[in-house]
Amino acid sequence: MSRPSATLRTAVVWDVLRGALDQRAELADHAELEVLDTGGGTGNFAVPVARLGHRVTVVDPSPDALFALERRAAEAGVADRVRGVQGDVRGLFEVAERGAYDVVFCHGVLEYVDDPAEGLGNAVAALREEGGTLSVLASGLGGAVLARALAGHFTEARHALTSPGGRWGGSDPMPRRFTPEQLTALVTSTGLEVISVHGVRVFADLVPGALVDTEPDALEALARLEAAAAELPDFQSVASQLHVLAGIPPRGVRPAVH
């Protein structure tokens, strides 16, 4: 089954992030934000954020991804606003500064780390004490169960549904998946307040690419459907990915992260 375009797959997240960046800049009273993108890879989000006028530090363990990031930023004319450093969220403060960022992205990270709570705690500790915004994107359990079932792999679908990490078998490339409740609970356990929860790729991974390519206006209609379903809990539970936006409470007080 072919897939619709990457733009559709990230549209919901990008729409949320655009609004969150604008709001954070207004609250911080400075137009140029310091953004930390943990696991940012080749810059799918970092480069567009830099084009908005913000400074982005990307932390990723892959030197190949960081090389591609550097090239991508140069081609976009934002090389002076994007800095890539090799590292991971577990050892985040070996390469990034604690409490120095207005916004932190933790995208595609919690599925892979040994201790998601520790990794997320480090991401939160990178936020400015006086106010900051956290964006978390992680794989959804329901989307994987639905995809395996629709592909005719019913035993694997049941295994994913009942296994602690949401994996469908030994050959599953994803180490861990989350339900909306699990992911929001993990975020709130850091002391942050959840601002919004969205389901990402509710339908996009299930629709044959040929259908989107051949039907007039199908891509736009699918994008509108994704946007309409993203905020509804019933559809979040079967999304391929889950996006949680959170912030430091107005009082600026949160538990210490060690």
PDB file of C-alpha atoms in Angstrom:
ATOM      1  CA  MET A   1       0.000   0.000   0.000  1.00  0.00           C
ATOM      2  CA  SER A   2       1.505   3.304  -1.018  1.00  0.00           C
ATOM      3  CA  ARG A   3       1.249   6.327   1.239  1.00  0.00           C
ATOM      4  CA  PRO A   4       0.016   9.893   0.799  1.00  0.00           C
ATOM      5  CA  SER A   5       2.601  12.643   0.881  1.00  0.00           C
ATOM      6  CA  ALA A   6       4.789  13.496   3.863  1.00  0.00           C
ATOM      7  CA  THR A   7       3.182  16.931   4.001  1.00  0.00           C
ATOM      8  CA  LEU A   8      -0.155  15.377   4.865  1.00  0.00           C
ATOM      9  CA  ARG A   9       1.457  13.155   7.487  1.00  0.00           C
ATOM     10  CA  THR A  10       2.838  16.138   9.427  1.00  0.00           C
ATOM     11  CA  ALA A  11       0.197  18.787   8.663  1.00  0.00           C
ATOM     12  CA  VAL A  12      -1.707  18.429  11.942  1.00  0.00           C
ATOM     13  CA  VAL A  13       1.455  18.703  14.041  1.00  0.00           C
ATOM     14  CA  TRP A  14       2.791  21.648  12.059  1.00  0.00           C
ATOM     15  CA  ASP A  15      -0.479  23.569  12.392  1.00  0.00           C
ATOM     16  CA  VAL A  16      -0.356  23.120  16.163  1.00  0.00           C
ATOM     17  CA  LEU A  17       3.315  24.078  16.358  1.00  0.00           C
ATOM     18  CA  ARG A  18       2.872  27.253  14.310  1.00  0.00           C
ATOM     19  CA  GLY A  19       0.281  28.504  16.756  1.00  0.00           C
ATOM     20  CA  ALA A  20       2.314  27.407  19.784  1.00  0.00           C
ATOM     21  CA  LEU A  21       5.458  29.173  18.555  1.00  0.00           C
ATOM     22  CA  ASP A  22       3.558  32.389  17.910  1.00  0.00           C
ATOM     23  CA  GLN A  23       1.978  32.258  21.349  1.00  0.00           C
ATOM     24  CA  ARG A  24       5.281  31.491  23.090  1.00  0.00           C
ATOM     25  CA  ALA A  25       6.979  34.381  21.288  1.00  0.00           C
ATOM     26  CA  GLU A  26       4.201  36.710  22.425  1.00  0.00           C
ATOM     27  CA  LEU A  27       4.413  35.500  26.040  1.00  0.00           C
ATOM     28  CA  ALA A  28       8.203  35.655  26.062  1.00  0.00           C
ATOM     29  CA  ASP A  29       8.096  39.143  24.541  1.00  0.00           C
ATOM     30  CA  HIS A  30      10.822  38.350  22.005  1.00  0.00           C
ATOM     31  CA  ALA A  31      10.299  37.319  18.405  1.00  0.00           C
ATOM     32  CA  GLU A  32      13.309  34.984  18.166  1.00  0.00           C
ATOM     33  CA  LEU A  33      12.828  31.838  20.237  1.00  0.00           C
ATOM     34  CA  GLU A  34      15.451  29.324  21.301  1.00  0.00           C
ATOM     35  CA  VAL A  35      14.141  25.901  20.236  1.00  0.00           C
ATOM     36  CA  LEU A  36      15.597  22.500  21.109  1.00  0.00           C
ATOM     37  CA  ASP A  37      14.706  19.601  18.832  1.00  0.00           C
ATOM     38  CA  THR A  38      15.639  16.295  20.476  1.00  0.00           C
ATOM     39  CA  GLY A  39      15.834  13.475  17.948  1.00  0.00           C
ATOM     40  CA  GLY A  40      15.347  16.078  15.220  1.00  0.00           C
ATOM     41  CA  GLY A  41      17.153  14.039  12.578  1.00  0.00           C
ATOM     42  CA  THR A  42      17.340  15.659   9.159  1.00  0.00           C
ATOM     43  CA  GLY A  43      15.335  18.724  10.172  1.00  0.00           C
ATOM     44  CA  ASN A  44      11.747  17.984   9.136  1.00  0.00           C
ATOM     45  CA  PHE A  45      10.602  20.430  11.805  1.00  0.00           C
ATOM     46  CA  ALA A  46      13.821  22.282  12.629  1.00  0.00           C
ATOM     47  CA  VAL A  47      14.315  23.854   9.213  1.00  0.00           C
ATOM     48  CA  PRO A  48      10.728  25.184   8.840  1.00  0.00           C
ATOM     49  CA  VAL A  49      10.945  26.542  12.406  1.00  0.00           C
ATOM     50  CA  ALA A  50      14.199  28.299  11.571  1.00  0.00           C
ATOM     51  CA  ARG A  51      12.566  29.809   8.486  1.00  0.00           C
ATOM     52  CA  LEU A  52      10.071  31.447  10.845  1.00  0.00           C
ATOM     53  CA  GLY A  53      12.993  33.331  12.409  1.00  0.00           C
ATOM     54  CA  HIS A  54      13.785  31.142  15.409  1.00  0.00           C
ATOM     55  CA  ARG A  55      17.079  29.517  16.417  1.00  0.00           C
ATOM     56  CA  VAL A  56      17.043  25.723  16.583  1.00  0.00           C
ATOM     57  CA  THR A  57      19.454  23.275  18.187  1.00  0.00           C
ATOM     58  CA  VAL A  58      18.979  19.722  16.919  1.00  0.00           C
ATOM     59  CA  VAL A  59      20.241  16.837  19.039  1.00  0.00           C
ATOM     60  CA  ASP A  60      20.405  13.482  17.252  1.00  0.00           C
ATOM     61  CA  PRO A  61      22.577  10.373  17.643  1.00  0.00           C
ATOM     62  CA  SER A  62      23.029   9.859  13.890  1.00  0.00           C
ATOM     63  CA  PRO A  63      25.939  11.666  12.198  1.00  0.00           C
ATOM     64  CA  ASP A  64      24.377  10.929   8.806  1.00  0.00           C
ATOM     65  CA  ALA A  65      21.132  12.624   9.844  1.00  0.00           C
ATOM     66  CA  LEU A  66      23.044  15.637  11.134  1.00  0.00           C
ATOM     67  CA  PHE A  67      24.972  15.899   7.871  1.00  0.00           C
ATOM     68  CA  ALA A  68      21.673  15.874   5.960  1.00  0.00           C
ATOM     69  CA  LEU A  69      20.343  18.497   8.380  1.00  0.00           C
ATOM     70  CA  GLU A  70      23.294  20.786   7.686  1.00  0.00           C
ATOM     71  CA  ARG A  71      22.795  20.466   3.937  1.00  0.00           C
ATOM     72  CA  ARG A  72      19.043  20.989   4.224  1.00  0.00           C
ATOM     73  CA  ALA A  73      19.450  24.093   6.364  1.00  0.00           C
ATOM     74  CA  ALA A  74      21.965  25.539   3.913  1.00  0.00           C
ATOM     75  CA  GLU A  75      19.661  24.933   0.968  1.00  0.00           C
ATOM     76  CA  ALA A  76      16.846  26.675   2.852  1.00  0.00           C
ATOM     77  CA  GLY A  77      19.053  29.650   3.669  1.00  0.00           C
ATOM     78  CA  VAL A  78      18.882  29.145   7.448  1.00  0.00           C
ATOM     79  CA  ALA A  79      22.281  27.595   8.187  1.00  0.00           C
ATOM     80  CA  ASP A  80      22.994  30.403  10.653  1.00  0.00           C
ATOM     81  CA  ARG A  81      19.852  29.525  12.629  1.00  0.00           C
ATOM     82  CA  VAL A  82      20.223  25.739  12.841  1.00  0.00           C
ATOM     83  CA  ARG A  83      22.875  23.940  14.872  1.00  0.00           C
ATOM     84  CA  GLY A  84      23.191  20.153  14.922  1.00  0.00           C
ATOM     85  CA  VAL A  85      24.946  18.280  17.720  1.00  0.00           C
ATOM     86  CA  GLN A  86      25.428  14.546  18.153  1.00  0.00           C
ATOM     87  CA  GLY A  87      23.808  13.141  21.280  1.00  0.00           C
ATOM     88  CA  ASP A  88      20.582  11.787  22.715  1.00  0.00           C
ATOM     89  CA  VAL A  89      17.954  12.723  25.248  1.00  0.00           C
ATOM     90  CA  ARG A  90      19.453  10.500  27.950  1.00  0.00           C
ATOM     91  CA  GLY A  91      22.701  12.476  27.940  1.00  0.00           C
ATOM     92  CA  LEU A  92      21.021  15.680  26.825  1.00  0.00           C
ATOM     93  CA  PHE A  93      22.931  18.047  29.090  1.00  0.00           C
ATOM     94  CA  GLU A  94      26.250  16.855  27.796  1.00  0.00           C
ATOM     95  CA  VAL A  95      25.440  18.715  24.560  1.00  0.00           C
ATOM     96  CA  ALA A  96      22.636  21.137  25.486  1.00  0.00           C
ATOM     97  CA  GLU A  97      22.067  23.647  28.250  1.00  0.00           C
ATOM     98  CA  ARG A  98      19.646  23.065  31.096  1.00  0.00           C
ATOM     99  CA  GLY A  99      16.810  25.605  31.399  1.00  0.00           C
ATOM    100  CA  ALA A 100      17.809  27.519  28.267  1.00  0.00           C
ATOM    101  CA  TYR A 101      15.027  26.914  25.725  1.00  0.00           C
ATOM    102  CA  ASP A 102      11.653  28.496  25.063  1.00  0.00           C
ATOM    103  CA  VAL A 103      10.350  25.438  23.205  1.00  0.00           C
ATOM    104  CA  VAL A 104      11.470  21.803  23.234  1.00  0.00           C
ATOM    105  CA  PHE A 105      10.455  19.157  20.695  1.00  0.00           C
ATOM    106  CA  CYS A 106      10.525  15.522  21.769  1.00  0.00           C
ATOM    107  CA  HIS A 107       9.431  13.843  18.543  1.00  0.00           C
ATOM    108  CA  GLY A 108       9.923  10.154  17.829  1.00  0.00           C
ATOM    109  CA  VAL A 109      12.087   9.737  20.921  1.00  0.00           C
ATOM    110  CA  LEU A 110      10.047   8.163  23.721  1.00  0.00           C
ATOM    111  CA  GLU A 111       9.350   5.025  21.678  1.00  0.00           C
ATOM    112  CA  TYR A 112      13.061   4.180  21.618  1.00  0.00           C
ATOM    113  CA  VAL A 113      14.595   5.209  24.945  1.00  0.00           C
ATOM    114  CA  ASP A 114      15.026   2.677  27.738  1.00  0.00           C
ATOM    115  CA  ASP A 115      13.262   4.932  30.240  1.00  0.00           C
ATOM    116  CA  PRO A 116      10.654   7.258  28.694  1.00  0.00           C
ATOM    117  CA  ALA A 117      10.084   9.074  31.995  1.00  0.00           C
ATOM    118  CA  GLU A 118      13.785   9.885  32.298  1.00  0.00           C
ATOM    119  CA  GLY A 119      14.014  11.022  28.687  1.00  0.00           C
ATOM    120  CA  LEU A 120      10.950  13.222  28.958  1.00  0.00           C
ATOM    121  CA  GLY A 121      12.189  14.598  32.272  1.00  0.00           C
ATOM    122  CA  ASN A 122      15.383  15.759  30.591  1.00  0.00           C
ATOM    123  CA  ALA A 123      13.406  17.407  27.793  1.00  0.00           C
ATOM    124  CA  VAL A 124      11.328  19.285  30.368  1.00  0.00           C
ATOM    125  CA  ALA A 125      14.425  20.322  32.333  1.00  0.00           C
ATOM    126  CA  ALA A 126      15.725  22.018  29.192  1.00  0.00           C
ATOM    127  CA  LEU A 127      12.810  24.484  29.258  1.00  0.00           C
ATOM    128  CA  ARG A 128      13.181  27.938  30.758  1.00  0.00           C
ATOM    129  CA  GLU A 129      11.882  28.079  34.330  1.00  0.00           C
ATOM    130  CA  GLU A 130       9.967  31.295  33.627  1.00  0.00           C
ATOM    131  CA  GLY A 131       7.933  29.645  30.892  1.00  0.00           C
ATOM    132  CA  GLY A 132       8.268  27.139  28.090  1.00  0.00           C
ATOM    133  CA  THR A 133       6.387  24.866  25.703  1.00  0.00           C
ATOM    134  CA  LEU A 134       6.934  21.149  25.151  1.00  0.00           C
ATOM    135  CA  SER A 135       5.872  19.260  22.013  1.00  0.00           C
ATOM    136  CA  VAL A 136       5.751  15.459  22.247  1.00  0.00           C
ATOM    137  CA  LEU A 137       5.107  13.203  19.254  1.00  0.00           C
ATOM    138  CA  ALA A 138       5.012   9.425  19.760  1.00  0.00           C
ATOM    139  CA  SER A 139       3.656   6.279  18.135  1.00  0.00           C
ATOM    140  CA  GLY A 140       0.061   5.383  18.957  1.00  0.00           C
ATOM    141  CA  LEU A 141      -0.982   1.898  20.002  1.00  0.00           C
ATOM    142  CA  GLY A 142      -4.430   1.969  18.408  1.00  0.00           C
ATOM    143  CA  GLY A 143      -3.119   2.861  14.968  1.00  0.00           C
ATOM    144  CA  ALA A 144      -0.759  -0.111  14.972  1.00  0.00           C
ATOM    145  CA  VAL A 145      -3.484  -2.525  16.084  1.00  0.00           C
ATOM    146  CA  LEU A 146      -5.844  -1.266  13.399  1.00  0.00           C
ATOM    147  CA  ALA A 147      -3.178  -1.409  10.677  1.00  0.00           C
ATOM    148  CA  ARG A 148      -2.202  -4.990  11.512  1.00  0.00           C
ATOM    149  CA  ALA A 149      -5.842  -6.102  11.597  1.00  0.00           C
ATOM    150  CA  LEU A 150      -6.686  -4.464   8.259  1.00  0.00           C
ATOM    151  CA  ALA A 151      -3.649  -6.165   6.741  1.00  0.00           C
ATOM    152  CA  GLY A 152      -5.035  -9.528   7.846  1.00  0.00           C
ATOM    153  CA  HIS A 153      -2.489 -10.072  10.642  1.00  0.00           C
ATOM    154  CA  PHE A 154      -5.073 -10.673  13.353  1.00  0.00           C
ATOM    155  CA  THR A 155      -2.819 -12.515  15.800  1.00  0.00           C
ATOM    156  CA  GLU A 156      -0.260  -9.725  15.616  1.00  0.00           C
ATOM    157  CA  ALA A 157      -3.010  -7.138  16.111  1.00  0.00           C
ATOM    158  CA  ARG A 158      -4.206  -8.926  19.248  1.00  0.00           C
ATOM    159  CA  HIS A 159      -0.636  -9.257  20.504  1.00  0.00           C
ATOM    160  CA  ALA A 160      -0.053  -5.516  20.116  1.00  0.00           C
ATOM    161  CA  LEU A 161      -3.318  -4.812  21.878  1.00  0.00           C
ATOM    162  CA  THR A 162      -2.410  -6.926  24.904  1.00  0.00           C
ATOM    163  CA  SER A 163       1.385  -6.579  25.199  1.00  0.00           C
ATOM    164  CA  PRO A 164       2.749  -4.038  27.727  1.00  0.00           C
ATOM    165  CA  GLY A 165       4.693  -2.056  25.112  1.00  0.00           C
ATOM    166  CA  GLY A 166       2.161  -2.340  22.311  1.00  0.00           C
ATOM    167  CA  ARG A 167       4.460  -4.419  20.084  1.00  0.00           C
ATOM    168  CA  TRP A 168       2.940  -6.912  17.655  1.00  0.00           C
ATOM    169  CA  GLY A 169       5.846  -9.383  17.707  1.00  0.00           C
ATOM    170  CA  GLY A 170       9.581  -9.968  17.792  1.00  0.00           C
ATOM    171  CA  SER A 171      10.114  -8.468  14.342  1.00  0.00           C
ATOM    172  CA  ASP A 172       8.191  -5.293  15.162  1.00  0.00           C
ATOM    173  CA  PRO A 173      10.632  -2.413  14.516  1.00  0.00           C
ATOM    174  CA  MET A 174       8.921  -0.162  17.069  1.00  0.00           C
ATOM    175  CA  PRO A 175      10.115  -0.795  20.650  1.00  0.00           C
ATOM    176  CA  ARG A 176       7.144   0.899  22.339  1.00  0.00           C
ATOM    177  CA  ARG A 177       3.779   2.530  21.638  1.00  0.00           C
ATOM    178  CA  PHE A 178       1.412   4.624  23.740  1.00  0.00           C
ATOM    179  CA  THR A 179      -2.285   5.144  24.261  1.00  0.00           C
ATOM    180  CA  PRO A 180      -3.445   8.770  24.587  1.00  0.00           C
ATOM    181  CA  GLU A 181      -3.955   8.200  28.315  1.00  0.00           C
ATOM    182  CA  GLN A 182      -0.455   6.803  28.798  1.00  0.00           C
ATOM    183  CA  LEU A 183       1.233   9.619  26.924  1.00  0.00           C
ATOM    184  CA  THR A 184      -0.674  12.426  28.621  1.00  0.00           C
ATOM    185  CA  ALA A 185      -0.062  10.834  32.029  1.00  0.00           C
ATOM    186  CA  LEU A 186       3.660  10.699  31.268  1.00  0.00           C
ATOM    187  CA  VAL A 187       3.659  14.383  30.342  1.00  0.00           C
ATOM    188  CA  THR A 188       1.659  15.528  33.364  1.00  0.00           C
ATOM    189  CA  SER A 189       3.923  13.517  35.676  1.00  0.00           C
ATOM    190  CA  THR A 190       6.692  16.028  34.855  1.00  0.00           C
ATOM    191  CA  GLY A 191       4.636  18.865  36.303  1.00  0.00           C
ATOM    192  CA  LEU A 192       3.625  20.385  32.987  1.00  0.00           C
ATOM    193  CA  GLU A 193       0.041  21.161  32.028  1.00  0.00           C
ATOM    194  CA  VAL A 194      -1.329  19.579  28.874  1.00  0.00           C
ATOM    195  CA  ILE A 195      -2.530  22.231  26.429  1.00  0.00           C
ATOM    196  CA  SER A 196      -3.810  19.980  23.650  1.00  0.00           C
ATOM    197  CA  VAL A 197      -3.824  16.391  22.403  1.00  0.00           C
ATOM    198  CA  HIS A 198      -4.109  15.475  18.719  1.00  0.00           C
ATOM    199  CA  GLY A 199      -4.284  12.250  16.783  1.00  0.00           C
ATOM    200  CA  VAL A 200      -1.891  12.256  13.820  1.00  0.00           C
ATOM    201  CA  ARG A 201      -2.303  10.142  10.686  1.00  0.00           C
ATOM    202  CA  VAL A 202      -5.683   8.766  11.692  1.00  0.00           C
ATOM    203  CA  PHE A 203      -6.523   7.899   8.088  1.00  0.00           C
ATOM    204  CA  ALA A 204      -3.426   8.779   6.038  1.00  0.00           C
ATOM    205  CA  ASP A 205      -1.615   5.483   6.652  1.00  0.00           C
ATOM    206  CA  LEU A 206      -4.706   3.445   5.749  1.00  0.00           C
ATOM    207  CA  VAL A 207      -5.753   5.150   2.510  1.00  0.00           C
ATOM    208  CA  PRO A 208      -4.200   3.724  -0.701  1.00  0.00           C
ATOM    209  CA  GLY A 209      -1.912   6.295  -2.264  1.00  0.00           C
ATOM    210  CA  ALA A 210      -3.339   5.506  -5.710  1.00  0.00           C
ATOM    211  CA  LEU A 211      -6.743   6.692  -4.533  1.00  0.00           C
ATOM    212  CA  VAL A 212      -5.344   9.995  -3.324  1.00  0.00           C
ATOM    213  CA  ASP A 213      -3.335  10.473  -6.518  1.00  0.00           C
ATOM    214  CA  THR A 214      -6.156   9.753  -8.975  1.00  0.00           C
ATOM    215  CA  GLU A 215      -9.232  11.295  -7.352  1.00  0.00           C
ATOM    216  CA  PRO A 216      -9.594  15.071  -7.915  1.00  0.00           C
ATOM    217  CA  ASP A 217      -9.094  17.102  -4.728  1.00  0.00           C
ATOM    218  CA  ALA A 218      -8.699  13.881  -2.710  1.00  0.00           C
ATOM    219  CA  LEU A 219      -5.522  15.029  -0.961  1.00  0.00           C
ATOM    220  CA  GLU A 220      -7.097  18.272   0.199  1.00  0.00           C
ATOM    221  CA  ALA A 221     -10.246  16.464   1.330  1.00  0.00           C
ATOM    222  CA  LEU A 222      -8.173  13.915   3.249  1.00  0.00           C
ATOM    223  CA  ALA A 223      -6.191  16.696   4.916  1.00  0.00           C
ATOM    224  CA  ARG A 224      -9.421  18.352   6.035  1.00  0.00           C
ATOM    225  CA  LEU A 225     -10.691  15.033   7.377  1.00  0.00           C
ATOM    226  CA  GLU A 226      -7.450  14.480   9.308  1.00  0.00           C
ATOM    227  CA  ALA A 227      -7.710  17.958  10.831  1.00  0.00           C
ATOM    228  CA  ALA A 228     -11.345  17.426  11.817  1.00  0.00           C
ATOM    229  CA  ALA A 229     -10.642  14.067  13.469  1.00  0.00           C
ATOM    230  CA  ALA A 230      -7.387  15.041  15.188  1.00  0.00           C
ATOM    231  CA  GLU A 231      -8.971  16.600  18.272  1.00  0.00           C
ATOM    232  CA  LEU A 232     -11.644  13.937  18.828  1.00  0.00           C
ATOM    233  CA  PRO A 233     -10.705  11.367  21.509  1.00  0.00           C
ATOM    234  CA  ASP A 234     -12.395   8.492  19.676  1.00  0.00           C
ATOM    235  CA  PHE A 235     -10.112   9.024  16.680  1.00  0.00           C
ATOM    236  CA  GLN A 236      -7.020   9.787  18.743  1.00  0.00           C
ATOM    237  CA  SER A 237      -7.292   6.257  20.114  1.00  0.00           C
ATOM    238  CA  VAL A 238      -6.727   4.792  16.619  1.00  0.00           C
ATOM    239  CA  ALA A 239      -4.177   7.311  15.302  1.00  0.00           C
ATOM    240  CA  SER A 240      -0.763   6.189  14.066  1.00  0.00           C
ATOM    241  CA  GLN A 241       0.848   8.917  16.150  1.00  0.00           C
ATOM    242  CA  LEU A 242      -0.128  11.060  19.113  1.00  0.00           C
ATOM    243  CA  HIS A 243       0.851  14.678  19.604  1.00  0.00           C
ATOM    244  CA  VAL A 244       0.769  16.312  23.034  1.00  0.00           C
ATOM    245  CA  LEU A 245       1.460  20.010  23.539  1.00  0.00           C
ATOM    246  CA  ALA A 246       2.193  21.067  27.112  1.00  0.00           C
ATOM    247  CA  GLY A 247       3.519  24.057  29.020  1.00  0.00           C
ATOM    248  CA  ILE A 248       4.904  25.142  32.344  1.00  0.00           C
ATOM    249  CA  PRO A 249       2.039  26.193  34.635  1.00  0.00           C
ATOM    250  CA  PRO A 250       1.585  29.968  34.968  1.00  0.00           C
ATOM    251  CA  ARG A 251       3.056  29.980  38.454  1.00  0.00           C
ATOM    252  CA  GLY A 252       6.305  28.672  36.966  1.00  0.00           C
ATOM    253  CA  VAL A 253       6.591  25.940  39.582  1.00  0.00           C
ATOM    254  CA  ARG A 254       7.256  22.323  38.688  1.00  0.00           C
ATOM    255  CA  PRO A 255       8.901  19.313  40.326  1.00  0.00           C
ATOM    256  CA  ALA A 256      12.680  19.164  40.135  1.00  0.00           C
ATOM    257  CA  VAL A 257      14.002  16.781  37.505  1.00  0.00           C
ATOM    258  CA  HIS A 258      17.146  14.878  38.419  1.00  0.00           C
TER     259      HIS A 258
END
